[in-house]
Amino acid sequence: MAATISKTRQRDKLTSIFIILPSIILVGIFIYGFIGTTIYTSLTDWGKSAGLALNPVKHFIGLGNYKDLFTGFIHSRFRQDVTNTIFYSLFLLAGTLALGLFLAILLDRAVKYEGLFRTIFLYPMSLSFIVTGTIWRWLLSPNGGINLIPTAFGLPKSNFLWISSRTSILTFNWQNLPTILFIPLGLLTLFLTFRNIRKNKMTRGIVYGIITLLLLLYITVLRNIIPPILPFKEKHGLNLATLGIIMAGIWQYSGYTMALYLAGLRGLSESMKEAARLDGANEFQYYWKIAIPNVKPITLSAVIILAHISLKLFDLIYALAGADNINTGHPAINMYLTTFRANQFASGASMAVILFVLAALFIIPYMIHSHRERKY
Amino acid sequence: MMKRRKVLFLALIVSLLTAGSGVFANGTQEKAAAPAAAKANVQQVVLDNKTPGGDLEIFSWWAGDEGPALAALIKVFKANYPGVNVINATITGGSGVNAKAVLKTRMLGGSPPDSFQVHAGQELIGTWVIANRMVDLTPLFKEEGWLKVFPKDLLNLIGTKDGIWSVPVNIHRSNVMWYVPANLKKWGVTAPKSWDEFFTTADKLKAQGIIPLALGQAWTVNHLWESVALGVLGADDYDALWKGKLSWTDPKVVNVWKTMDKVLKYTNKDAASLSWQQATDMVVHGQAAFNIMGDWASGYMSTTLKLTPKKDYGWSPSPGTNGTFIFLADSFGLPVGAKNPDATVAWLKTCGSKKGQDAFNPLKGSISARTDSDLSLYNVYSQSAAKDWASNRIVGSLTHGVVANEGFMNDFSSVMEMFMNNRDAQQAANACQAIAIQNGIGK
């Protein structure tokens, strides 16, 4: 009896393996195989001369392409693109979360025609980025659209160049980048040092302490001794031309966060709301102290989804500002141009890998987090 | 138990990654000598004068406005070779942005079209010729007598020492300055003949609230740059730049960037969000005085805007470039591995023939690459351009693929955008030197 059960079990196991095998092979080839190829390509010099020959000559050059991107003379554009990406992500996240939450709270308060409003707010999300980009290119053109709004009130027309401004604010010198990055990192390790020591985890505390000291050493002394990562000053910052792209992105995705938050707010029990009321909380206090902390998981998943959308902004920028507009540039566009217009396959592949790693930085902690939650 | 599973999982991912890259990254570790050896066995076109038949796939980005011109050329071809079935494969997108990407995937995938449209010069040479994927057409040029009817400067720019790689169908001029004669009269200025003269003229215009020079988005700035460079350097130094004989950091070249900086001060502020048509419109509507654009602007003004050349709009060579013709050309070639080479050769013969060119170009708004075309078929502007084509010194365009390969062109766009932001002439010159080395200019 026991033998047959284990036999059936074994057969089940075999069947399930066979059923899942094709998708494992396909995923292995078309996802992990291609990721592997791209990583390998990024470590070669493919594209230096006859990149499109039948048997192109490739040499393994290690991390040379990556070094070039961050410190090479001619890749200033890529560095601005990376800076832009950080600002795109920050503003897109802040804007969509704030606006989405605001709209959700408005709709949560049992308004008339709620369904209609929900559809209106959610509608932009059903458009493709290309459509959004084209619409907003018209709206943001220098002599039309948004710039004409003041004229409706008898004011002179605005002259702001939404997508072609060359002004940039919050500029920093790329040579100072390690220092800029190490200061928050140092504060973090300092915090971890003290926390671990207080919790009596001595070894950990000491390791963090040493890291903190090393960072401090770099910031104070080594910075002035080690040659800078760039041989010349290079300014990067928040280009005002990106504001147009950010606006269009927020317009498209705030309806989506609204839907997420609305579902979350509706999921909170009515008794909680009543309990808060009984304790004398007003509407603002209820949302600020009770509702928002309770929809934290929703905020987290919205952050993950929006962060990786901002890493894939290609089509919106392409349609809205054009591929050659360096002020609104994005590594994804640069990667496309470098690979398919300039035939620099290896350099393009290394940009792709950098984007891949950035996306992984968001996704992997999220996956570990949700995996753990499922376990307990 | 947990740990072992984790290790197994990691091992699986690592093996998948390496196996994947092993499968797809083949054909890699060739010896560095391979391309040098390949150069020696260039394939030459075989002219066996068989009557062609079968299918002929012609790959281009001539749809929409340019469709009728291509159709006229195909009509000439069909009259000569009724046995061939022409497949007209067009992929839309200005200056071939989409078509070029599709072409790359088709060539890499081993199914090249029988003939494809490409900008003549380094855009073809730097991408496809050095990859040994084009057939040398020199015998065809000899047999058809094209070595005599095409200008020598042109043949030098579209060929290499190993051969001639494509048949130019049309010629456009890049260094043309457009204006409205009546407006210039009203404002009391004339078309400037040098950049110094331009600056004094521009100050006069600025004082009257007129934008001296209308400019459009990204590539139109590069387009302006080649006119400035030629105007400042002169034809000899301009050519030397692309042959690698003049350094990009030479004071003369730095001076080009300094002049460019000055010129940009006289342009419209919203340039980056305008198309080239909108920039031309500014001149037509009297908001701006001049616009430097290729002579497709003539086609736009005469066909789309219904203006009369010479009366409603006028032109002159861009400042400092009188007697020099910056050309760009669309051309067709024969890729290695084309399925029906006999039909392709027949197609190329039609492309280069007087009859074919004179059918195509009046409709396209360009001029014939041949110096013996029938000028009565062309409009007033084209007649003047054809006269210059036959008599002027000819140099190649950067923005439209004649003098530099695709890698340099792409990087140059980035350098230009950087320059637009920081206006640092020396840094732009240094960056150009770096990208010239990186992309093997002058080798």
JSON list of N, CA and C in Angstrom, two decimals, chain A residues 141-191:
[
{"chain": "A", "resi": 141, "resn": "SER", "atom": "N", "xyz": [4.26, 72.45, -26.42]},
{"chain": "A", "resi": 141, "resn": "SER", "atom": "CA", "xyz": [5.02, 73.18, -27.43]},
{"chain": "A", "resi": 141, "resn": "SER", "atom": "C", "xyz": [5.14, 74.64, -27.01]},
{"chain": "A", "resi": 142, "resn": "PRO", "atom": "N", "xyz": [6.26, 75.29, -27.36]},
{"chain": "A", "resi": 142, "resn": "PRO", "atom": "CA", "xyz": [6.56, 76.61, -26.81]},
{"chain": "A", "resi": 142, "resn": "PRO", "atom": "C", "xyz": [5.49, 77.66, -27.10]},
{"chain": "A", "resi": 143, "resn": "ASN", "atom": "N", "xyz": [4.82, 77.55, -28.25]},
{"chain": "A", "resi": 143, "resn": "ASN", "atom": "CA", "xyz": [3.86, 78.59, -28.62]},
{"chain": "A", "resi": 143, "resn": "ASN", "atom": "C", "xyz": [2.42, 78.11, -28.58]},
{"chain": "A", "resi": 144, "resn": "GLY", "atom": "N", "xyz": [2.15, 77.11, -27.77]},
{"chain": "A", "resi": 144, "resn": "GLY", "atom": "CA", "xyz": [0.77, 76.63, -27.72]},
{"chain": "A", "resi": 144, "resn": "GLY", "atom": "C", "xyz": [0.51, 75.93, -26.41]},
{"chain": "A", "resi": 145, "resn": "GLY", "atom": "N", "xyz": [-0.66, 75.33, -26.30]},
{"chain": "A", "resi": 145, "resn": "GLY", "atom": "CA", "xyz": [-0.99, 74.49, -25.16]},
{"chain": "A", "resi": 145, "resn": "GLY", "atom": "C", "xyz": [-0.86, 75.20, -23.83]},
{"chain": "A", "resi": 146, "resn": "ILE", "atom": "N", "xyz": [-0.11, 74.59, -22.94]},
{"chain": "A", "resi": 146, "resn": "ILE", "atom": "CA", "xyz": [-0.01, 75.06, -21.56]},
{"chain": "A", "resi": 146, "resn": "ILE", "atom": "C", "xyz": [0.51, 76.49, -21.48]},
{"chain": "A", "resi": 147, "resn": "ASN", "atom": "N", "xyz": [1.44, 76.83, -22.38]},
{"chain": "A", "resi": 147, "resn": "ASN", "atom": "CA", "xyz": [2.01, 78.18, -22.33]},
{"chain": "A", "resi": 147, "resn": "ASN", "atom": "C", "xyz": [0.97, 79.26, -22.65]},
{"chain": "A", "resi": 148, "resn": "LEU", "atom": "N", "xyz": [-0.17, 78.87, -23.22]},
{"chain": "A", "resi": 148, "resn": "LEU", "atom": "CA", "xyz": [-1.19, 79.86, -23.55]},
{"chain": "A", "resi": 148, "resn": "LEU", "atom": "C", "xyz": [-2.21, 80.05, -22.43]},
{"chain": "A", "resi": 149, "resn": "ILE", "atom": "N", "xyz": [-2.14, 79.19, -21.41]},
{"chain": "A", "resi": 149, "resn": "ILE", "atom": "CA", "xyz": [-3.14, 79.26, -20.33]},
{"chain": "A", "resi": 149, "resn": "ILE", "atom": "C", "xyz": [-3.22, 80.67, -19.72]},
{"chain": "A", "resi": 150, "resn": "PRO", "atom": "N", "xyz": [-2.06, 81.32, -19.41]},
{"chain": "A", "resi": 150, "resn": "PRO", "atom": "CA", "xyz": [-2.18, 82.67, -18.80]},
{"chain": "A", "resi": 150, "resn": "PRO", "atom": "C", "xyz": [-2.97, 83.64, -19.67]},
{"chain": "A", "resi": 151, "resn": "THR", "atom": "N", "xyz": [-2.94, 83.48, -21.00]},
{"chain": "A", "resi": 151, "resn": "THR", "atom": "CA", "xyz": [-3.64, 84.44, -21.85]},
{"chain": "A", "resi": 151, "resn": "THR", "atom": "C", "xyz": [-5.15, 84.40, -21.62]},
{"chain": "A", "resi": 152, "resn": "ALA", "atom": "N", "xyz": [-5.66, 83.28, -21.10]},
{"chain": "A", "resi": 152, "resn": "ALA", "atom": "CA", "xyz": [-7.09, 83.19, -20.81]},
{"chain": "A", "resi": 152, "resn": "ALA", "atom": "C", "xyz": [-7.46, 84.16, -19.69]},
{"chain": "A", "resi": 153, "resn": "PHE", "atom": "N", "xyz": [-6.49, 84.53, -18.85]},
{"chain": "A", "resi": 153, "resn": "PHE", "atom": "CA", "xyz": [-6.75, 85.47, -17.77]},
{"chain": "A", "resi": 153, "resn": "PHE", "atom": "C", "xyz": [-6.20, 86.85, -18.09]},
{"chain": "A", "resi": 154, "resn": "GLY", "atom": "N", "xyz": [-5.91, 87.08, -19.37]},
{"chain": "A", "resi": 154, "resn": "GLY", "atom": "CA", "xyz": [-5.43, 88.40, -19.76]},
{"chain": "A", "resi": 154, "resn": "GLY", "atom": "C", "xyz": [-3.97, 88.63, -19.45]},
{"chain": "A", "resi": 155, "resn": "LEU", "atom": "N", "xyz": [-3.25, 87.58, -19.05]},
{"chain": "A", "resi": 155, "resn": "LEU", "atom": "CA", "xyz": [-1.83, 87.73, -18.75]},
{"chain": "A", "resi": 155, "resn": "LEU", "atom": "C", "xyz": [-1.02, 87.43, -20.02]},
{"chain": "A", "resi": 156, "resn": "PRO", "atom": "N", "xyz": [0.24, 87.87, -20.08]},
{"chain": "A", "resi": 156, "resn": "PRO", "atom": "CA", "xyz": [1.04, 87.52, -21.26]},
{"chain": "A", "resi": 156, "resn": "PRO", "atom": "C", "xyz": [1.34, 86.02, -21.29]},
{"chain": "A", "resi": 157, "resn": "LYS", "atom": "N", "xyz": [1.59, 85.51, -22.47]},
{"chain": "A", "resi": 157, "resn": "LYS", "atom": "CA", "xyz": [1.80, 84.07, -22.60]},
{"chain": "A", "resi": 157, "resn": "LYS", "atom": "C", "xyz": [3.12, 83.66, -21.96]},
{"chain": "A", "resi": 158, "resn": "SER", "atom": "N", "xyz": [3.12, 82.47, -21.39]},
{"chain": "A", "resi": 158, "resn": "SER", "atom": "CA", "xyz": [4.33, 81.99, -20.74]},
{"chain": "A", "resi": 158, "resn": "SER", "atom": "C", "xyz": [5.36, 81.60, -21.79]},
{"chain": "A", "resi": 159, "resn": "ASN", "atom": "N", "xyz": [6.63, 81.78, -21.46]},
{"chain": "A", "resi": 159, "resn": "ASN", "atom": "CA", "xyz": [7.67, 81.46, -22.43]},
{"chain": "A", "resi": 159, "resn": "ASN", "atom": "C", "xyz": [8.53, 80.28, -21.99]},
{"chain": "A", "resi": 160, "resn": "PHE", "atom": "N", "xyz": [8.03, 79.50, -21.04]},
{"chain": "A", "resi": 160, "resn": "PHE", "atom": "CA", "xyz": [8.85, 78.41, -20.54]},
{"chain": "A", "resi": 160, "resn": "PHE", "atom": "C", "xyz": [9.01, 77.33, -21.61]},
{"chain": "A", "resi": 161, "resn": "LEU", "atom": "N", "xyz": [10.24, 76.87, -21.78]},
{"chain": "A", "resi": 161, "resn": "LEU", "atom": "CA", "xyz": [10.50, 75.82, -22.78]},
{"chain": "A", "resi": 161, "resn": "LEU", "atom": "C", "xyz": [10.41, 74.46, -22.09]},
{"chain": "A", "resi": 162, "resn": "TRP", "atom": "N", "xyz": [9.25, 73.87, -22.13]},
{"chain": "A", "resi": 162, "resn": "TRP", "atom": "CA", "xyz": [8.98, 72.68, -21.32]},
{"chain": "A", "resi": 162, "resn": "TRP", "atom": "C", "xyz": [9.90, 71.52, -21.64]},
{"chain": "A", "resi": 163, "resn": "ILE", "atom": "N", "xyz": [10.09, 71.25, -22.92]},
{"chain": "A", "resi": 163, "resn": "ILE", "atom": "CA", "xyz": [10.89, 70.07, -23.24]},
{"chain": "A", "resi": 163, "resn": "ILE", "atom": "C", "xyz": [12.21, 70.43, -23.92]},
{"chain": "A", "resi": 164, "resn": "SER", "atom": "N", "xyz": [12.47, 71.72, -24.11]},
{"chain": "A", "resi": 164, "resn": "SER", "atom": "CA", "xyz": [13.72, 72.07, -24.77]},
{"chain": "A", "resi": 164, "resn": "SER", "atom": "C", "xyz": [14.54, 73.07, -23.98]},
{"chain": "A", "resi": 165, "resn": "SER", "atom": "N", "xyz": [14.20, 73.27, -22.71]},
{"chain": "A", "resi": 165, "resn": "SER", "atom": "CA", "xyz": [14.98, 74.19, -21.88]},
{"chain": "A", "resi": 165, "resn": "SER", "atom": "C", "xyz": [16.39, 73.64, -21.70]},
{"chain": "A", "resi": 166, "resn": "ARG", "atom": "N", "xyz": [17.36, 74.55, -21.63]},
{"chain": "A", "resi": 166, "resn": "ARG", "atom": "CA", "xyz": [18.74, 74.10, -21.41]},
{"chain": "A", "resi": 166, "resn": "ARG", "atom": "C", "xyz": [19.24, 74.50, -20.03]},
{"chain": "A", "resi": 167, "resn": "THR", "atom": "N", "xyz": [18.31, 74.97, -19.20]},
{"chain": "A", "resi": 167, "resn": "THR", "atom": "CA", "xyz": [18.69, 75.35, -17.84]},
{"chain": "A", "resi": 167, "resn": "THR", "atom": "C", "xyz": [18.72, 74.11, -16.98]},
{"chain": "A", "resi": 168, "resn": "SER", "atom": "N", "xyz": [19.69, 74.04, -16.08]},
{"chain": "A", "resi": 168, "resn": "SER", "atom": "CA", "xyz": [19.63, 72.93, -15.14]},
{"chain": "A", "resi": 168, "resn": "SER", "atom": "C", "xyz": [19.94, 73.43, -13.74]},
{"chain": "A", "resi": 169, "resn": "ILE", "atom": "N", "xyz": [19.22, 72.87, -12.77]},
{"chain": "A", "resi": 169, "resn": "ILE", "atom": "CA", "xyz": [19.39, 73.31, -11.39]},
{"chain": "A", "resi": 169, "resn": "ILE", "atom": "C", "xyz": [19.94, 72.15, -10.58]},
{"chain": "A", "resi": 170, "resn": "LEU", "atom": "N", "xyz": [20.25, 72.39, -9.32]},
{"chain": "A", "resi": 170, "resn": "LEU", "atom": "CA", "xyz": [20.82, 71.36, -8.44]},
{"chain": "A", "resi": 170, "resn": "LEU", "atom": "C", "xyz": [22.03, 70.70, -9.08]},
{"chain": "A", "resi": 171, "resn": "THR", "atom": "N", "xyz": [22.89, 71.50, -9.71]},
{"chain": "A", "resi": 171, "resn": "THR", "atom": "CA", "xyz": [24.01, 70.89, -10.41]},
{"chain": "A", "resi": 171, "resn": "THR", "atom": "C", "xyz": [25.10, 70.45, -9.43]},
{"chain": "A", "resi": 172, "resn": "PHE", "atom": "N", "xyz": [25.78, 69.41, -9.83]},
{"chain": "A", "resi": 172, "resn": "PHE", "atom": "CA", "xyz": [26.92, 68.93, -9.05]},
{"chain": "A", "resi": 172, "resn": "PHE", "atom": "C", "xyz": [28.01, 68.54, -10.03]},
{"chain": "A", "resi": 173, "resn": "ASN", "atom": "N", "xyz": [29.23, 68.48, -9.52]},
{"chain": "A", "resi": 173, "resn": "ASN", "atom": "CA", "xyz": [30.36, 68.10, -10.35]},
{"chain": "A", "resi": 173, "resn": "ASN", "atom": "C", "xyz": [30.52, 66.58, -10.28]},
{"chain": "A", "resi": 174, "resn": "TRP", "atom": "N", "xyz": [30.59, 65.95, -11.45]},
{"chain": "A", "resi": 174, "resn": "TRP", "atom": "CA", "xyz": [30.67, 64.48, -11.47]},
{"chain": "A", "resi": 174, "resn": "TRP", "atom": "C", "xyz": [31.90, 63.98, -10.74]},
{"chain": "A", "resi": 175, "resn": "GLN", "atom": "N", "xyz": [32.96, 64.81, -10.68]},
{"chain": "A", "resi": 175, "resn": "GLN", "atom": "CA", "xyz": [34.17, 64.41, -9.95]},
{"chain": "A", "resi": 175, "resn": "GLN", "atom": "C", "xyz": [33.88, 64.19, -8.47]},
{"chain": "A", "resi": 176, "resn": "ASN", "atom": "N", "xyz": [32.85, 64.89, -7.95]},
{"chain": "A", "resi": 176, "resn": "ASN", "atom": "CA", "xyz": [32.52, 64.77, -6.53]},
{"chain": "A", "resi": 176, "resn": "ASN", "atom": "C", "xyz": [31.54, 63.64, -6.25]},
{"chain": "A", "resi": 177, "resn": "LEU", "atom": "N", "xyz": [31.19, 62.90, -7.29]},
{"chain": "A", "resi": 177, "resn": "LEU", "atom": "CA", "xyz": [30.14, 61.89, -7.13]},
{"chain": "A", "resi": 177, "resn": "LEU", "atom": "C", "xyz": [30.44, 60.92, -5.98]},
{"chain": "A", "resi": 178, "resn": "PRO", "atom": "N", "xyz": [31.67, 60.36, -5.87]},
{"chain": "A", "resi": 178, "resn": "PRO", "atom": "CA", "xyz": [31.90, 59.43, -4.75]},
{"chain": "A", "resi": 178, "resn": "PRO", "atom": "C", "xyz": [31.61, 60.08, -3.41]},
{"chain": "A", "resi": 179, "resn": "THR", "atom": "N", "xyz": [32.06, 61.31, -3.23]},
{"chain": "A", "resi": 179, "resn": "THR", "atom": "CA", "xyz": [31.82, 62.00, -1.97]},
{"chain": "A", "resi": 179, "resn": "THR", "atom": "C", "xyz": [30.33, 62.14, -1.72]},
{"chain": "A", "resi": 180, "resn": "ILE", "atom": "N", "xyz": [29.61, 62.56, -2.77]},
{"chain": "A", "resi": 180, "resn": "ILE", "atom": "CA", "xyz": [28.17, 62.76, -2.62]},
{"chain": "A", "resi": 180, "resn": "ILE", "atom": "C", "xyz": [27.48, 61.46, -2.23]},
{"chain": "A", "resi": 181, "resn": "LEU", "atom": "N", "xyz": [27.93, 60.36, -2.83]},
{"chain": "A", "resi": 181, "resn": "LEU", "atom": "CA", "xyz": [27.32, 59.07, -2.51]},
{"chain": "A", "resi": 181, "resn": "LEU", "atom": "C", "xyz": [27.75, 58.55, -1.16]},
{"chain": "A", "resi": 182, "resn": "PHE", "atom": "N", "xyz": [29.03, 58.84, -0.78]},
{"chain": "A", "resi": 182, "resn": "PHE", "atom": "CA", "xyz": [29.57, 58.25, 0.44]},
{"chain": "A", "resi": 182, "resn": "PHE", "atom": "C", "xyz": [29.02, 58.90, 1.71]},
{"chain": "A", "resi": 183, "resn": "ILE", "atom": "N", "xyz": [28.61, 60.17, 1.62]},
{"chain": "A", "resi": 183, "resn": "ILE", "atom": "CA", "xyz": [28.13, 60.82, 2.84]},
{"chain": "A", "resi": 183, "resn": "ILE", "atom": "C", "xyz": [26.87, 60.15, 3.37]},
{"chain": "A", "resi": 184, "resn": "PRO", "atom": "N", "xyz": [25.81, 59.96, 2.55]},
{"chain": "A", "resi": 184, "resn": "PRO", "atom": "CA", "xyz": [24.64, 59.24, 3.08]},
{"chain": "A", "resi": 184, "resn": "PRO", "atom": "C", "xyz": [24.98, 57.79, 3.45]},
{"chain": "A", "resi": 185, "resn": "LEU", "atom": "N", "xyz": [25.87, 57.18, 2.66]},
{"chain": "A", "resi": 185, "resn": "LEU", "atom": "CA", "xyz": [26.25, 55.79, 2.95]},
{"chain": "A", "resi": 185, "resn": "LEU", "atom": "C", "xyz": [26.95, 55.72, 4.30]},
{"chain": "A", "resi": 186, "resn": "GLY", "atom": "N", "xyz": [27.82, 56.70, 4.56]},
{"chain": "A", "resi": 186, "resn": "GLY", "atom": "CA", "xyz": [28.55, 56.75, 5.83]},
{"chain": "A", "resi": 186, "resn": "GLY", "atom": "C", "xyz": [27.60, 56.93, 7.00]},
{"chain": "A", "resi": 187, "resn": "LEU", "atom": "N", "xyz": [26.60, 57.80, 6.82]},
{"chain": "A", "resi": 187, "resn": "LEU", "atom": "CA", "xyz": [25.62, 58.00, 7.88]},
{"chain": "A", "resi": 187, "resn": "LEU", "atom": "C", "xyz": [24.88, 56.71, 8.17]},
{"chain": "A", "resi": 188, "resn": "LEU", "atom": "N", "xyz": [24.55, 55.98, 7.10]},
{"chain": "A", "resi": 188, "resn": "LEU", "atom": "CA", "xyz": [23.83, 54.72, 7.25]},
{"chain": "A", "resi": 188, "resn": "LEU", "atom": "C", "xyz": [24.68, 53.71, 8.03]},
{"chain": "A", "resi": 189, "resn": "THR", "atom": "N", "xyz": [25.95, 53.56, 7.65]},
{"chain": "A", "resi": 189, "resn": "THR", "atom": "CA", "xyz": [26.78, 52.57, 8.35]},
{"chain": "A", "resi": 189, "resn": "THR", "atom": "C", "xyz": [27.04, 53.00, 9.79]},
{"chain": "A", "resi": 190, "resn": "LEU", "atom": "N", "xyz": [27.14, 54.30, 10.02]},
{"chain": "A", "resi": 190, "resn": "LEU", "atom": "CA", "xyz": [27.31, 54.79, 11.39]},
{"chain": "A", "resi": 190, "resn": "LEU", "atom": "C", "xyz": [26.11, 54.38, 12.24]},
{"chain": "A", "resi": 191, "resn": "PHE", "atom": "N", "xyz": [24.92, 54.57, 11.69]},
{"chain": "A", "resi": 191, "resn": "PHE", "atom": "CA", "xyz": [23.68, 54.19, 12.37]},
{"chain": "A", "resi": 191, "resn": "PHE", "atom": "C", "xyz": [23.70, 52.69, 12.67]}
]
